[in-house]
Amino acid sequence: MKKLFLLLPLLILTSCTQFGIFSETIKDFDNNRWEKNDAKSFSFQINEDVDKANLVILFSHVYEPGYDKVPVEVTFKKADGSEETIKTDLLLIDEDGKSYTECVGDVCDLKQTVKENFTLPKGDYTITISNTTNLPYLPNVIALGIGVETAE
């Protein structure tokens, strides 16, 4: 028991520094629905140049949501005013039915890297994520977030 108390600060420190540059999560999905016309935006400032960074999307959904992937469009507005668009699928399960998500109870979380090893010059950034399904809304969504982390 004493060992657990000694490890607890280390675990808390590790979990808090997972996304060392920026992290934000949005949980405002009425009735757990992500409407097709409801793009989610995340704005942040980088105070010093970053040589290598990764962009990660965080997606939380209800257990067995009724779909195995989520098509999204990520618009990355950079400090110099230029924009990059990334079209990708958030993959919840693989071809064999194995889950990429981690579930606790009825809530499942996915962490998927969508851009790797890029530079972030000092400045202001905005990342917008759009749901590009053919449906009017994506059901069973709990949260959506981004993490910008230092690449190793």
CSV table of C-alpha atoms in Angstrom, one decimal:
chain,number,residue,atom,x,y,z
A,1,MET,CA,0.0,0.0,0.0
A,2,LYS,CA,2.9,2.4,0.9
A,3,LYS,CA,4.4,1.7,-2.6
A,4,LEU,CA,1.1,2.7,-4.2
A,5,PHE,CA,1.2,6.1,-2.5
A,6,LEU,CA,4.8,6.6,-3.6
A,7,LEU,CA,3.8,5.8,-7.3
A,8,LEU,CA,0.7,7.9,-7.3
A,9,PRO,CA,2.4,11.3,-7.9
A,10,LEU,CA,4.4,9.8,-10.8
A,11,LEU,CA,1.3,8.4,-12.4
A,12,ILE,CA,-0.5,11.8,-12.1
A,13,LEU,CA,2.5,13.6,-13.5
A,14,THR,CA,2.7,11.2,-16.4
A,15,SER,CA,-1.0,11.5,-17.3
A,16,CYS,CA,-0.9,15.3,-17.2
A,17,THR,CA,2.0,15.6,-19.5
A,18,GLN,CA,0.9,13.2,-22.2
A,19,PHE,CA,0.2,16.1,-24.6
A,20,GLY,CA,3.0,18.4,-23.7
A,21,ILE,CA,2.1,21.2,-26.2
A,22,PHE,CA,-1.7,21.5,-26.3
A,23,SER,CA,-4.8,19.4,-25.5
A,24,GLU,CA,-8.5,20.3,-25.5
A,25,THR,CA,-11.6,18.2,-25.5
A,26,ILE,CA,-15.2,19.3,-26.4
A,27,LYS,CA,-18.1,17.4,-24.8
A,28,ASP,CA,-21.1,19.5,-26.0
A,29,PHE,CA,-22.9,16.9,-28.2
A,30,ASP,CA,-26.6,17.2,-27.6
A,31,ASN,CA,-28.2,13.7,-27.2
A,32,ASN,CA,-24.7,12.3,-28.1
A,33,ARG,CA,-25.1,13.4,-31.7
A,34,TRP,CA,-22.5,15.1,-33.8
A,35,GLU,CA,-24.4,17.1,-36.4
A,36,LYS,CA,-23.0,17.1,-39.9
A,37,ASN,CA,-22.9,20.9,-40.0
A,38,ASP,CA,-21.3,21.3,-36.6
A,39,ALA,CA,-17.6,21.6,-37.2
A,40,LYS,CA,-15.5,21.7,-34.0
A,41,SER,CA,-12.6,24.2,-33.7
A,42,PHE,CA,-9.6,24.3,-31.4
A,43,SER,CA,-7.4,27.4,-31.2
A,44,PHE,CA,-4.1,27.6,-29.5
A,45,GLN,CA,-0.8,29.5,-29.4
A,46,ILE,CA,2.7,28.2,-29.6
A,47,ASN,CA,5.1,30.4,-27.7
A,48,GLU,CA,8.4,28.9,-29.1
A,49,ASP,CA,9.3,26.9,-32.2
A,50,VAL,CA,8.7,23.2,-32.0
A,51,ASP,CA,11.0,21.0,-34.2
A,52,LYS,CA,8.9,17.8,-34.2
A,53,ALA,CA,5.2,17.5,-33.3
A,54,ASN,CA,2.4,15.0,-33.7
A,55,LEU,CA,-1.3,15.9,-34.1
A,56,VAL,CA,-3.7,13.4,-32.4
A,57,ILE,CA,-7.5,13.3,-32.5
A,58,LEU,CA,-9.2,12.1,-29.4
A,59,PHE,CA,-12.7,10.6,-30.0
A,60,SER,CA,-15.0,9.2,-27.3
A,61,HIS,CA,-18.1,7.2,-28.1
A,62,VAL,CA,-20.7,5.0,-26.6
A,63,TYR,CA,-19.8,1.3,-26.4
A,64,GLU,CA,-20.9,-0.4,-29.7
A,65,PRO,CA,-21.8,2.8,-31.5
A,66,GLY,CA,-23.2,1.2,-34.7
A,67,TYR,CA,-20.2,2.2,-36.9
A,68,ASP,CA,-16.6,1.1,-37.3
A,69,LYS,CA,-15.1,4.3,-38.6
A,70,VAL,CA,-15.7,8.0,-38.6
A,71,PRO,CA,-14.8,10.0,-41.7
A,72,VAL,CA,-13.5,13.4,-40.8
A,73,GLU,CA,-11.9,16.4,-42.5
A,74,VAL,CA,-9.2,18.2,-40.4
A,75,THR,CA,-8.4,21.8,-41.4
A,76,PHE,CA,-5.1,22.9,-39.9
A,77,LYS,CA,-4.7,26.7,-40.1
A,78,LYS,CA,-1.1,27.5,-39.5
A,79,ALA,CA,0.6,30.5,-37.9
A,80,ASP,CA,1.6,31.9,-41.4
A,81,GLY,CA,-2.1,31.9,-42.5
A,82,SER,CA,-1.8,28.9,-44.8
A,83,GLU,CA,-4.1,26.0,-44.4
A,84,GLU,CA,-3.7,22.2,-44.8
A,85,THR,CA,-6.6,19.8,-45.1
A,86,ILE,CA,-6.4,16.2,-44.0
A,87,LYS,CA,-9.1,13.8,-44.9
A,88,THR,CA,-9.0,10.6,-42.9
A,89,ASP,CA,-11.1,8.0,-41.1
A,90,LEU,CA,-11.0,7.5,-37.4
A,91,LEU,CA,-10.8,3.8,-37.2
A,92,LEU,CA,-12.6,2.2,-34.3
A,93,ILE,CA,-12.0,-1.5,-35.3
A,94,ASP,CA,-9.7,-3.3,-37.7
A,95,GLU,CA,-10.6,-5.8,-40.5
A,96,ASP,CA,-10.7,-8.7,-38.0
A,97,GLY,CA,-13.1,-6.9,-35.6
A,98,LYS,CA,-10.4,-6.0,-33.0
A,99,SER,CA,-11.1,-2.7,-31.3
A,100,TYR,CA,-8.6,0.2,-31.5
A,101,THR,CA,-10.5,1.9,-28.7
A,102,GLU,CA,-10.1,1.5,-24.9
A,103,CYS,CA,-13.4,1.0,-23.1
A,104,VAL,CA,-14.4,1.5,-19.5
A,105,GLY,CA,-18.0,0.6,-18.9
A,106,ASP,CA,-20.1,2.1,-21.7
A,107,VAL,CA,-17.5,4.8,-22.7
A,108,CYS,CA,-14.8,4.0,-25.3
A,109,ASP,CA,-11.9,6.3,-26.2
A,110,LEU,CA,-9.8,6.4,-29.3
A,111,LYS,CA,-6.5,8.2,-29.8
A,112,GLN,CA,-5.4,8.4,-33.4
A,113,THR,CA,-2.4,10.3,-34.9
A,114,VAL,CA,-3.4,12.1,-38.1
A,115,LYS,CA,-0.2,14.1,-38.7
A,116,GLU,CA,3.4,13.2,-37.6
A,117,ASN,CA,6.8,14.8,-37.2
A,118,PHE,CA,5.9,18.3,-38.4
A,119,THR,CA,7.4,21.6,-37.3
A,120,LEU,CA,5.4,24.2,-35.4
A,121,PRO,CA,6.8,27.7,-35.7
A,122,LYS,CA,5.8,30.2,-32.9
A,123,GLY,CA,2.4,31.6,-33.5
A,124,ASP,CA,-1.4,31.1,-33.5
A,125,TYR,CA,-3.1,28.0,-34.8
A,126,THR,CA,-6.6,26.7,-35.4
A,127,ILE,CA,-7.6,23.2,-36.0
A,128,THR,CA,-11.2,22.5,-37.2
A,129,ILE,CA,-12.6,18.9,-37.4
A,130,SER,CA,-15.7,18.2,-39.6
A,131,ASN,CA,-17.8,15.1,-39.6
A,132,THR,CA,-18.0,14.0,-43.2
A,133,THR,CA,-20.5,11.1,-42.9
A,134,ASN,CA,-23.4,10.9,-45.4
A,135,LEU,CA,-25.8,11.0,-42.4
A,136,PRO,CA,-27.4,14.2,-41.0
A,137,TYR,CA,-25.6,13.4,-37.7
A,138,LEU,CA,-23.2,10.8,-36.2
A,139,PRO,CA,-24.9,9.1,-33.2
A,140,ASN,CA,-23.3,7.9,-29.9
A,141,VAL,CA,-20.6,10.6,-29.7
A,142,ILE,CA,-19.5,11.6,-26.2
A,143,ALA,CA,-16.4,13.8,-26.9
A,144,LEU,CA,-14.0,15.0,-29.5
A,145,GLY,CA,-10.6,16.5,-28.8
A,146,ILE,CA,-7.1,17.2,-30.1
A,147,GLY,CA,-3.7,16.7,-28.7
A,148,VAL,CA,-0.5,18.3,-30.0
A,149,GLU,CA,2.5,16.4,-28.6
A,150,THR,CA,6.2,16.5,-29.0
A,151,ALA,CA,7.3,13.8,-31.4
A,152,GLU,CA,10.2,11.5,-30.3
